[in-house]
């Protein structure tokens, strides 16, 4: 039963002295104050009523080692949250600091988490580098959030002690730990290190059905401060935060309490470091945060509970020392309910059978929705099975059913469309089964290269694993005429949206990191894969931005696998005009050097905030590469910098000079004078000196006679949307008029 009230802050004052194994009754003044406040603060039944407020703490529930002498009014607030629960339907208690090296029973570990006289959530020095680490430890049984019979939501309270220590106090450290609730069993997302705390994937920071209380030690772009406590509801951007006012990474033992009152729908957090004050939001050493929320809006009926932590480039050590948990609902009750449900199912067998038949018909119908105008493509019968077998061999991406993807996009509704490009449209979707937001590319029915580009993209990207490449989640071609590719969703769109569209203005540090990330991805493709991969369509709309604005290269529909050290190969010209290297236009030969040329143009765009060609500019400024090269020859290179950055006062002139010079170097008209992407990256990282370029833009001298030039045929259909919108794999368009490409 629950006592429902308007407010929802409840905190207990514990009178145990630091280092003592005994507990003391709560002072009488605090009991009187509690009696006065009982009609103001929410009290779920797992907390004692006012008549039991003088009871001593049970040994199984460790008290907070906080100071004495809390004022009467504050004591009333402290009693409710931190008071230990009496006998309840479900509870457990762990002391992880025992001398045993054996992991405690009932605790599961994921990622880099391990046990060594404490739960250690991230790597320590003995297990390798402690940077870029993420791990979870969670209770191995599902915990219900609702009574399986009455469906009444469960209240719970949990207390735990933890410590966070920076290996080098003089250096930056991060990123913190969190207590979380998520679908059972727990699943540690990929690419969840750093500020994502092992909770969310960098591509979907707002998509996961996860609720967490974070103890964050590093200020990321979305954080209010470096040391703070926050409540995360399905995303890494906290719904509520409070600043600690003290360091959480100095190795001290922190005592935390999280309580949820289901009747009042309140989540309350308390944090203590003993008697020391903890900032302006603390009361006698107790940091308080409360937030009104119905957890049923974010979580399923049964959840995993536990702890998660992560490090990025800055590192620290995360330990959990003890953990108590109490809930009003016992997981064992679900077994009884199961038999009841089975009995009801037997009685209603006829109705259930009818429901199954109806469901199957609806499912089949979903697979046929919207295909009235779909023509039969070149994948039919045995050929479909052959292609499916061929692609399913690849590791990583999975095969989806068409009905799943149709449901995820509301049958590819127009309002779910993210963009339209050369080889098809891209739709935003949500896969409910895995709780993941995705971008689904539907290859155009009118594309002459549909199957070829689809198969190439699946085969190539399935082999790739790099933090600066867009991840392919899955694929589907069971619906005739449709080739579907499922990618991780990039919440911040593509680079061109922010340079030229309605996206936020990219700061200079973000822009420079994007250039470094793109170069890193190209280095992986060109030199670090088993086979060299020539991308052939590097441009801003194919450079995606995840939740932290980290660059990820996408669109492998035009990519080709070639052997390392092989010569450029001839192919039908494909790509986007403005980014195609001169030799590629003239001969139809693509190579690593032509990819480097495209990178050079993109680097100049990032620095200048301008497209490769601006028709509204005066002739001397209309074409980006010649204009910047002219400024270079006049020793006025920084005049090319995006003026918006100067207004923001963010410009780093040394980095700007590096990016502009590297951009010109890579966009050299003669491929023999371009750097490798490794050389370009070394200069951008200040690991190599700036190259000295000719003061005037060179004129290429190696073009073959016009009658030997390969026919120009830029692949793809024309775009019907803003060309700034990326389509996760659709090549942009350009003119096929050679004269425009060969203008001096």
mmCIF file of C-alpha atoms in Angstrom, residues 329-635:
data_model
loop_
_atom_site.group_PDB
_atom_site.id
_atom_site.type_symbol
_atom_site.label_atom_id
_atom_site.label_comp_id
_atom_site.label_asym_id
_atom_site.label_seq_id
_atom_site.Cartn_x
_atom_site.Cartn_y
_atom_site.Cartn_z
ATOM 1 C CA UNK A 329 7.554 -6.860 -5.734
ATOM 2 C CA UNK A 330 9.263 -10.257 -5.572
ATOM 3 C CA UNK A 331 10.451 -11.737 -8.894
ATOM 4 C CA UNK A 332 9.395 -15.190 -7.631
ATOM 5 C CA UNK A 333 5.749 -14.167 -7.841
ATOM 6 C CA UNK A 334 6.038 -14.193 -11.596
ATOM 7 C CA UNK A 335 6.304 -18.009 -11.523
ATOM 8 C CA UNK A 336 2.900 -18.308 -9.860
ATOM 9 C CA UNK A 337 1.421 -15.860 -12.292
ATOM 10 C CA UNK A 338 2.805 -17.919 -15.160
ATOM 11 C CA UNK A 339 0.704 -20.942 -14.133
ATOM 12 C CA UNK A 340 -2.357 -18.734 -13.826
ATOM 13 C CA UNK A 341 -1.777 -17.355 -17.282
ATOM 14 C CA UNK A 342 -1.296 -20.848 -18.712
ATOM 15 C CA UNK A 343 -4.593 -21.926 -17.205
ATOM 16 C CA UNK A 344 -6.378 -18.967 -18.684
ATOM 17 C CA UNK A 345 -4.769 -19.666 -22.028
ATOM 18 C CA UNK A 346 -6.108 -23.209 -21.958
ATOM 19 C CA UNK A 347 -9.624 -21.947 -21.254
ATOM 20 C CA UNK A 348 -9.401 -19.359 -23.991
ATOM 21 C CA UNK A 349 -7.660 -21.571 -26.532
ATOM 22 C CA UNK A 350 -10.218 -20.944 -29.230
ATOM 23 C CA UNK A 351 -9.956 -17.177 -28.880
ATOM 24 C CA UNK A 352 -6.186 -17.325 -28.819
ATOM 25 C CA UNK A 353 -6.148 -19.448 -31.957
ATOM 26 C CA UNK A 354 -8.389 -16.967 -33.705
ATOM 27 C CA UNK A 355 -6.097 -14.165 -32.576
ATOM 28 C CA UNK A 356 -3.056 -15.943 -33.954
ATOM 29 C CA UNK A 357 -4.738 -16.414 -37.313
ATOM 30 C CA UNK A 358 -5.668 -12.733 -37.385
ATOM 31 C CA UNK A 359 -2.136 -11.706 -36.452
ATOM 32 C CA UNK A 360 -0.578 -13.839 -39.191
ATOM 33 C CA UNK A 361 -2.907 -12.323 -41.769
ATOM 34 C CA UNK A 362 -2.063 -8.819 -40.601
ATOM 35 C CA UNK A 363 1.652 -9.606 -40.664
ATOM 36 C CA UNK A 364 1.435 -10.871 -44.224
ATOM 37 C CA UNK A 365 -0.617 -7.860 -45.160
ATOM 38 C CA UNK A 366 2.063 -5.544 -43.757
ATOM 39 C CA UNK A 367 4.560 -7.086 -46.111
ATOM 40 C CA UNK A 368 2.347 -6.162 -49.052
ATOM 41 C CA UNK A 369 1.526 -2.573 -48.046
ATOM 42 C CA UNK A 370 2.457 0.138 -50.446
ATOM 43 C CA UNK A 371 3.702 -2.090 -53.255
ATOM 44 C CA UNK A 372 1.015 -1.455 -55.794
ATOM 45 C CA UNK A 373 3.491 0.265 -58.077
ATOM 46 C CA UNK A 374 6.472 -1.952 -57.348
ATOM 47 C CA UNK A 375 7.921 -3.741 -60.329
ATOM 48 C CA UNK A 376 9.619 -7.096 -60.056
ATOM 49 C CA UNK A 377 13.374 -6.489 -59.752
ATOM 50 C CA UNK A 378 16.130 -8.788 -60.874
ATOM 51 C CA UNK A 379 16.140 -10.820 -57.653
ATOM 52 C CA UNK A 380 13.544 -13.581 -57.839
ATOM 53 C CA UNK A 381 13.175 -17.195 -56.809
ATOM 54 C CA UNK A 382 16.424 -19.093 -56.509
ATOM 55 C CA UNK A 383 18.432 -15.969 -57.278
ATOM 56 C CA UNK A 384 16.948 -14.299 -54.191
ATOM 57 C CA UNK A 385 17.966 -17.264 -52.043
ATOM 58 C CA UNK A 386 21.442 -17.242 -53.590
ATOM 59 C CA UNK A 387 21.944 -13.564 -52.786
ATOM 60 C CA UNK A 388 20.595 -14.060 -49.266
ATOM 61 C CA UNK A 389 22.996 -16.939 -48.631
ATOM 62 C CA UNK A 390 25.852 -14.922 -50.060
ATOM 63 C CA UNK A 391 25.245 -11.942 -47.785
ATOM 64 C CA UNK A 392 24.349 -13.807 -44.610
ATOM 65 C CA UNK A 393 27.835 -15.321 -44.548
ATOM 66 C CA UNK A 394 29.232 -11.916 -43.634
ATOM 67 C CA UNK A 395 29.588 -11.297 -39.905
ATOM 68 C CA UNK A 396 28.078 -8.387 -38.059
ATOM 69 C CA UNK A 397 24.940 -7.098 -39.812
ATOM 70 C CA UNK A 398 21.830 -9.228 -39.575
ATOM 71 C CA UNK A 399 19.065 -10.014 -42.008
ATOM 72 C CA UNK A 400 15.750 -8.253 -41.325
ATOM 73 C CA UNK A 401 12.258 -9.156 -42.442
ATOM 74 C CA UNK A 402 10.533 -6.609 -44.639
ATOM 75 C CA UNK A 403 7.605 -6.407 -42.222
ATOM 76 C CA UNK A 404 9.963 -5.344 -39.406
ATOM 77 C CA UNK A 405 11.347 -2.462 -41.426
ATOM 78 C CA UNK A 406 7.948 -1.417 -42.750
ATOM 79 C CA UNK A 407 6.646 -1.256 -39.181
ATOM 80 C CA UNK A 408 9.735 0.647 -38.014
ATOM 81 C CA UNK A 409 9.118 3.396 -40.599
ATOM 82 C CA UNK A 410 5.296 3.397 -40.518
ATOM 83 C CA UNK A 411 5.347 1.786 -43.948
ATOM 84 C CA UNK A 412 7.981 4.235 -45.213
ATOM 85 C CA UNK A 413 5.828 7.265 -44.492
ATOM 86 C CA UNK A 414 6.818 10.612 -46.000
ATOM 87 C CA UNK A 415 7.167 12.210 -42.583
ATOM 88 C CA UNK A 416 9.844 9.624 -41.750
ATOM 89 C CA UNK A 417 11.968 10.473 -44.781
ATOM 90 C CA UNK A 418 15.375 11.926 -43.922
ATOM 91 C CA UNK A 419 16.461 12.575 -47.488
ATOM 92 C CA UNK A 420 16.440 11.510 -51.121
ATOM 93 C CA UNK A 421 19.548 10.895 -53.187
ATOM 94 C CA UNK A 422 20.985 9.243 -56.222
ATOM 95 C CA UNK A 423 20.300 5.612 -55.306
ATOM 96 C CA UNK A 424 17.198 5.982 -53.144
ATOM 97 C CA UNK A 425 15.574 7.483 -50.069
ATOM 98 C CA UNK A 426 16.509 7.201 -46.398
ATOM 99 C CA UNK A 427 13.925 6.864 -43.628
ATOM 100 C CA UNK A 428 14.130 7.229 -39.888
ATOM 101 C CA UNK A 429 12.925 4.126 -38.067
ATOM 102 C CA UNK A 430 12.688 2.627 -34.605
ATOM 103 C CA UNK A 431 13.283 -1.096 -34.054
ATOM 104 C CA UNK A 432 11.187 -1.819 -30.980
ATOM 105 C CA UNK A 433 12.601 -5.291 -30.444
ATOM 106 C CA UNK A 434 16.078 -3.940 -29.737
ATOM 107 C CA UNK A 435 15.117 -0.392 -28.752
ATOM 108 C CA UNK A 436 17.283 1.184 -31.451
ATOM 109 C CA UNK A 437 16.757 4.163 -33.738
ATOM 110 C CA UNK A 438 18.037 3.473 -37.233
ATOM 111 C CA UNK A 439 18.299 5.008 -40.683
ATOM 112 C CA UNK A 440 16.864 2.716 -43.364
ATOM 113 C CA UNK A 441 18.042 3.259 -46.928
ATOM 114 C CA UNK A 442 15.538 2.097 -49.525
ATOM 115 C CA UNK A 443 17.363 1.712 -52.831
ATOM 116 C CA UNK A 444 15.433 3.415 -55.609
ATOM 117 C CA UNK A 445 13.297 1.199 -57.805
ATOM 118 C CA UNK A 446 14.381 3.320 -60.752
ATOM 119 C CA UNK A 447 18.079 2.927 -60.051
ATOM 120 C CA UNK A 448 19.842 1.078 -62.837
ATOM 121 C CA UNK A 449 22.499 -0.104 -60.400
ATOM 122 C CA UNK A 450 20.185 -1.161 -57.582
ATOM 123 C CA UNK A 451 21.246 -4.714 -56.844
ATOM 124 C CA UNK A 452 24.891 -4.126 -57.716
ATOM 125 C CA UNK A 453 25.326 -1.173 -55.347
ATOM 126 C CA UNK A 454 23.262 -2.862 -52.627
ATOM 127 C CA UNK A 455 25.323 -6.048 -52.679
ATOM 128 C CA UNK A 456 28.592 -4.103 -52.857
ATOM 129 C CA UNK A 457 27.683 -1.996 -49.853
ATOM 130 C CA UNK A 458 26.664 -4.976 -47.718
ATOM 131 C CA UNK A 459 29.747 -7.005 -48.617
ATOM 132 C CA UNK A 460 32.226 -4.199 -48.074
ATOM 133 C CA UNK A 461 30.881 -2.471 -44.995
ATOM 134 C CA UNK A 462 30.206 -5.809 -43.263
ATOM 135 C CA UNK A 463 33.958 -6.332 -43.064
ATOM 136 C CA UNK A 464 34.725 -2.925 -41.567
ATOM 137 C CA UNK A 465 35.130 -2.059 -37.893
ATOM 138 C CA UNK A 466 36.248 1.487 -37.165
ATOM 139 C CA UNK A 467 34.940 4.165 -34.840
ATOM 140 C CA UNK A 468 34.845 6.712 -37.666
ATOM 141 C CA UNK A 469 32.763 4.564 -40.051
ATOM 142 C CA UNK A 470 28.967 4.364 -40.020
ATOM 143 C CA UNK A 471 27.911 0.921 -38.792
ATOM 144 C CA UNK A 472 25.647 -1.234 -40.945
ATOM 145 C CA UNK A 473 23.059 -2.862 -38.664
ATOM 146 C CA UNK A 474 21.359 -5.085 -41.219
ATOM 147 C CA UNK A 475 19.833 -5.590 -44.650
ATOM 148 C CA UNK A 476 16.745 -6.946 -46.413
ATOM 149 C CA UNK A 477 15.803 -7.790 -50.005
ATOM 150 C CA UNK A 478 12.918 -10.222 -49.566
ATOM 151 C CA UNK A 479 10.379 -7.734 -50.944
ATOM 152 C CA UNK A 480 10.578 -7.694 -54.710
ATOM 153 C CA UNK A 481 11.847 -4.431 -56.066
ATOM 154 C CA UNK A 482 13.184 -3.215 -52.717
ATOM 155 C CA UNK A 483 16.754 -3.323 -51.448
ATOM 156 C CA UNK A 484 16.929 -2.105 -47.857
ATOM 157 C CA UNK A 485 20.024 -1.220 -45.822
ATOM 158 C CA UNK A 486 19.730 -0.520 -42.090
ATOM 159 C CA UNK A 487 22.318 1.789 -40.509
ATOM 160 C CA UNK A 488 22.869 3.180 -37.054
ATOM 161 C CA UNK A 489 21.155 6.557 -36.878
ATOM 162 C CA UNK A 490 23.419 9.580 -36.707
ATOM 163 C CA UNK A 491 21.481 12.023 -34.482
ATOM 164 C CA UNK A 492 23.337 15.118 -35.681
ATOM 165 C CA UNK A 493 22.939 14.464 -39.390
ATOM 166 C CA UNK A 494 25.736 15.194 -41.832
ATOM 167 C CA UNK A 495 28.460 17.833 -42.020
ATOM 168 C CA UNK A 496 26.874 19.719 -44.920
ATOM 169 C CA UNK A 497 23.686 20.278 -42.923
ATOM 170 C CA UNK A 498 25.688 22.255 -40.377
ATOM 171 C CA UNK A 499 27.920 24.050 -42.876
ATOM 172 C CA UNK A 500 25.157 25.129 -45.258
ATOM 173 C CA UNK A 501 21.788 24.093 -43.857
ATOM 174 C CA UNK A 502 19.749 24.628 -40.717
ATOM 175 C CA UNK A 503 22.048 22.702 -38.388
ATOM 176 C CA UNK A 504 23.939 24.311 -35.537
ATOM 177 C CA UNK A 505 27.125 26.215 -36.318
ATOM 178 C CA UNK A 506 30.049 23.851 -35.915
ATOM 179 C CA UNK A 507 32.676 25.242 -33.564
ATOM 180 C CA UNK A 508 36.293 25.256 -34.667
ATOM 181 C CA UNK A 509 37.420 22.456 -32.300
ATOM 182 C CA UNK A 510 34.538 20.332 -33.616
ATOM 183 C CA UNK A 511 35.466 21.060 -37.232
ATOM 184 C CA UNK A 512 39.095 20.147 -36.705
ATOM 185 C CA UNK A 513 38.093 16.916 -34.962
ATOM 186 C CA UNK A 514 35.803 16.112 -37.909
ATOM 187 C CA UNK A 515 38.708 16.512 -40.333
ATOM 188 C CA UNK A 516 40.907 14.298 -38.150
ATOM 189 C CA UNK A 517 38.167 11.681 -37.851
ATOM 190 C CA UNK A 518 37.539 11.603 -41.598
ATOM 191 C CA UNK A 519 41.260 11.254 -42.303
ATOM 192 C CA UNK A 520 41.472 8.451 -39.735
ATOM 193 C CA UNK A 521 38.609 6.593 -41.447
ATOM 194 C CA UNK A 522 40.292 6.950 -44.841
ATOM 195 C CA UNK A 523 43.609 5.709 -43.442
ATOM 196 C CA UNK A 524 41.790 2.598 -42.227
ATOM 197 C CA UNK A 525 40.213 2.052 -45.655
ATOM 198 C CA UNK A 526 43.364 2.717 -47.669
ATOM 199 C CA UNK A 527 46.066 1.072 -45.578
ATOM 200 C CA UNK A 528 44.789 -0.836 -42.566
ATOM 201 C CA UNK A 529 42.203 -3.186 -44.110
ATOM 202 C CA UNK A 530 43.145 -6.559 -45.571
ATOM 203 C CA UNK A 531 42.307 -5.074 -48.968
ATOM 204 C CA UNK A 532 42.529 -1.416 -49.879
ATOM 205 C CA UNK A 533 39.064 0.146 -50.169
ATOM 206 C CA UNK A 534 38.610 3.099 -52.515
ATOM 207 C CA UNK A 535 35.525 4.971 -51.350
ATOM 208 C CA UNK A 536 34.975 7.070 -54.525
ATOM 209 C CA UNK A 537 32.370 9.433 -53.047
ATOM 210 C CA UNK A 538 33.858 11.383 -50.150
ATOM 211 C CA UNK A 539 31.866 14.578 -49.586
ATOM 212 C CA UNK A 540 30.301 16.428 -46.612
ATOM 213 C CA UNK A 541 26.879 14.821 -47.034
ATOM 214 C CA UNK A 542 28.495 11.395 -46.563
ATOM 215 C CA UNK A 543 30.336 12.438 -43.402
ATOM 216 C CA UNK A 544 27.865 11.796 -40.590
ATOM 217 C CA UNK A 545 27.919 13.141 -37.037
ATOM 218 C CA UNK A 546 27.034 11.059 -33.999
ATOM 219 C CA UNK A 547 25.737 12.325 -30.668
ATOM 220 C CA UNK A 548 29.100 13.822 -29.726
ATOM 221 C CA UNK A 549 29.636 15.340 -33.211
ATOM 222 C CA UNK A 550 32.293 12.733 -33.952
ATOM 223 C CA UNK A 551 32.696 12.135 -37.693
ATOM 224 C CA UNK A 552 31.649 8.840 -39.278
ATOM 225 C CA UNK A 553 32.104 8.154 -42.976
ATOM 226 C CA UNK A 554 29.175 6.480 -44.719
ATOM 227 C CA UNK A 555 27.980 5.530 -48.216
ATOM 228 C CA UNK A 556 29.892 2.527 -49.510
ATOM 229 C CA UNK A 557 27.624 1.958 -52.516
ATOM 230 C CA UNK A 558 30.388 3.087 -54.876
ATOM 231 C CA UNK A 559 33.317 1.662 -52.917
ATOM 232 C CA UNK A 560 35.656 -0.846 -54.527
ATOM 233 C CA UNK A 561 38.023 -3.431 -53.071
ATOM 234 C CA UNK A 562 41.492 -3.439 -54.632
ATOM 235 C CA UNK A 563 44.751 -5.082 -53.706
ATOM 236 C CA UNK A 564 47.316 -3.011 -51.826
ATOM 237 C CA UNK A 565 49.867 -1.563 -54.226
ATOM 238 C CA UNK A 566 47.726 -2.165 -57.317
ATOM 239 C CA UNK A 567 47.330 0.370 -60.099
ATOM 240 C CA UNK A 568 44.244 2.572 -60.480
ATOM 241 C CA UNK A 569 41.425 0.724 -62.172
ATOM 242 C CA UNK A 570 39.095 1.862 -64.935
ATOM 243 C CA UNK A 571 35.386 1.955 -64.291
ATOM 244 C CA UNK A 572 32.288 3.848 -65.339
ATOM 245 C CA UNK A 573 32.705 7.303 -63.854
ATOM 246 C CA UNK A 574 30.782 7.636 -60.619
ATOM 247 C CA UNK A 575 30.805 10.114 -57.792
ATOM 248 C CA UNK A 576 29.885 13.736 -57.258
ATOM 249 C CA UNK A 577 31.164 16.563 -59.421
ATOM 250 C CA UNK A 578 33.178 19.060 -57.452
ATOM 251 C CA UNK A 579 34.799 16.229 -55.504
ATOM 252 C CA UNK A 580 36.035 14.151 -58.460
ATOM 253 C CA UNK A 581 39.766 14.356 -59.116
ATOM 254 C CA UNK A 582 40.688 15.711 -62.584
ATOM 255 C CA UNK A 583 42.336 12.451 -63.671
ATOM 256 C CA UNK A 584 39.266 10.506 -62.563
ATOM 257 C CA UNK A 585 37.046 12.675 -64.756
ATOM 258 C CA UNK A 586 39.322 12.362 -67.765
ATOM 259 C CA UNK A 587 40.281 8.688 -67.623
ATOM 260 C CA UNK A 588 37.606 7.046 -65.493
ATOM 261 C CA UNK A 589 40.319 5.666 -63.199
ATOM 262 C CA UNK A 590 39.641 5.742 -59.465
ATOM 263 C CA UNK A 591 42.397 5.317 -56.910
ATOM 264 C CA UNK A 592 43.490 6.203 -53.420
ATOM 265 C CA UNK A 593 44.818 9.452 -54.880
ATOM 266 C CA UNK A 594 41.360 10.377 -56.165
ATOM 267 C CA UNK A 595 39.949 9.734 -52.679
ATOM 268 C CA UNK A 596 42.656 12.010 -51.259
ATOM 269 C CA UNK A 597 41.607 14.729 -53.724
ATOM 270 C CA UNK A 598 38.025 14.498 -52.448
ATOM 271 C CA UNK A 599 39.292 14.736 -48.878
ATOM 272 C CA UNK A 600 41.198 17.897 -49.789
ATOM 273 C CA UNK A 601 38.048 19.559 -51.102
ATOM 274 C CA UNK A 602 36.107 18.550 -47.973
ATOM 275 C CA UNK A 603 38.906 19.881 -45.750
ATOM 276 C CA UNK A 604 38.702 23.257 -47.501
ATOM 277 C CA UNK A 605 34.914 23.292 -47.114
ATOM 278 C CA UNK A 606 35.220 22.626 -43.382
ATOM 279 C CA UNK A 607 37.733 25.463 -42.993
ATOM 280 C CA UNK A 608 36.040 27.994 -45.294
ATOM 281 C CA UNK A 609 32.364 27.151 -44.813
ATOM 282 C CA UNK A 610 31.891 27.254 -48.606
ATOM 283 C CA UNK A 611 30.840 24.765 -51.267
ATOM 284 C CA UNK A 612 33.286 23.709 -54.035
ATOM 285 C CA UNK A 613 31.521 26.110 -56.396
ATOM 286 C CA UNK A 614 29.519 29.238 -55.535
ATOM 287 C CA UNK A 615 27.698 30.513 -58.622
ATOM 288 C CA UNK A 616 26.725 33.767 -56.915
ATOM 289 C CA UNK A 617 30.322 34.768 -56.176
ATOM 290 C CA UNK A 618 32.497 36.899 -58.440
ATOM 291 C CA UNK A 619 34.489 34.779 -60.935
ATOM 292 C CA UNK A 620 37.751 34.929 -58.970
ATOM 293 C CA UNK A 621 36.031 33.442 -55.905
ATOM 294 C CA UNK A 622 33.513 31.150 -57.569
ATOM 295 C CA UNK A 623 35.632 27.972 -57.398
ATOM 296 C CA UNK A 624 36.920 27.028 -53.968
ATOM 297 C CA UNK A 625 40.281 25.360 -54.688
ATOM 298 C CA UNK A 626 41.648 28.038 -57.087
ATOM 299 C CA UNK A 627 40.466 30.835 -54.780
ATOM 300 C CA UNK A 628 42.183 29.393 -51.695
ATOM 301 C CA UNK A 629 45.337 28.642 -53.698
ATOM 302 C CA UNK A 630 45.438 32.262 -54.882
ATOM 303 C CA UNK A 631 45.268 33.466 -51.252
ATOM 304 C CA UNK A 632 48.051 31.025 -50.377
ATOM 305 C CA UNK A 633 50.259 32.575 -53.052
ATOM 306 C CA UNK A 634 49.560 36.049 -51.632
ATOM 307 C CA UNK A 635 50.463 34.957 -48.059
#
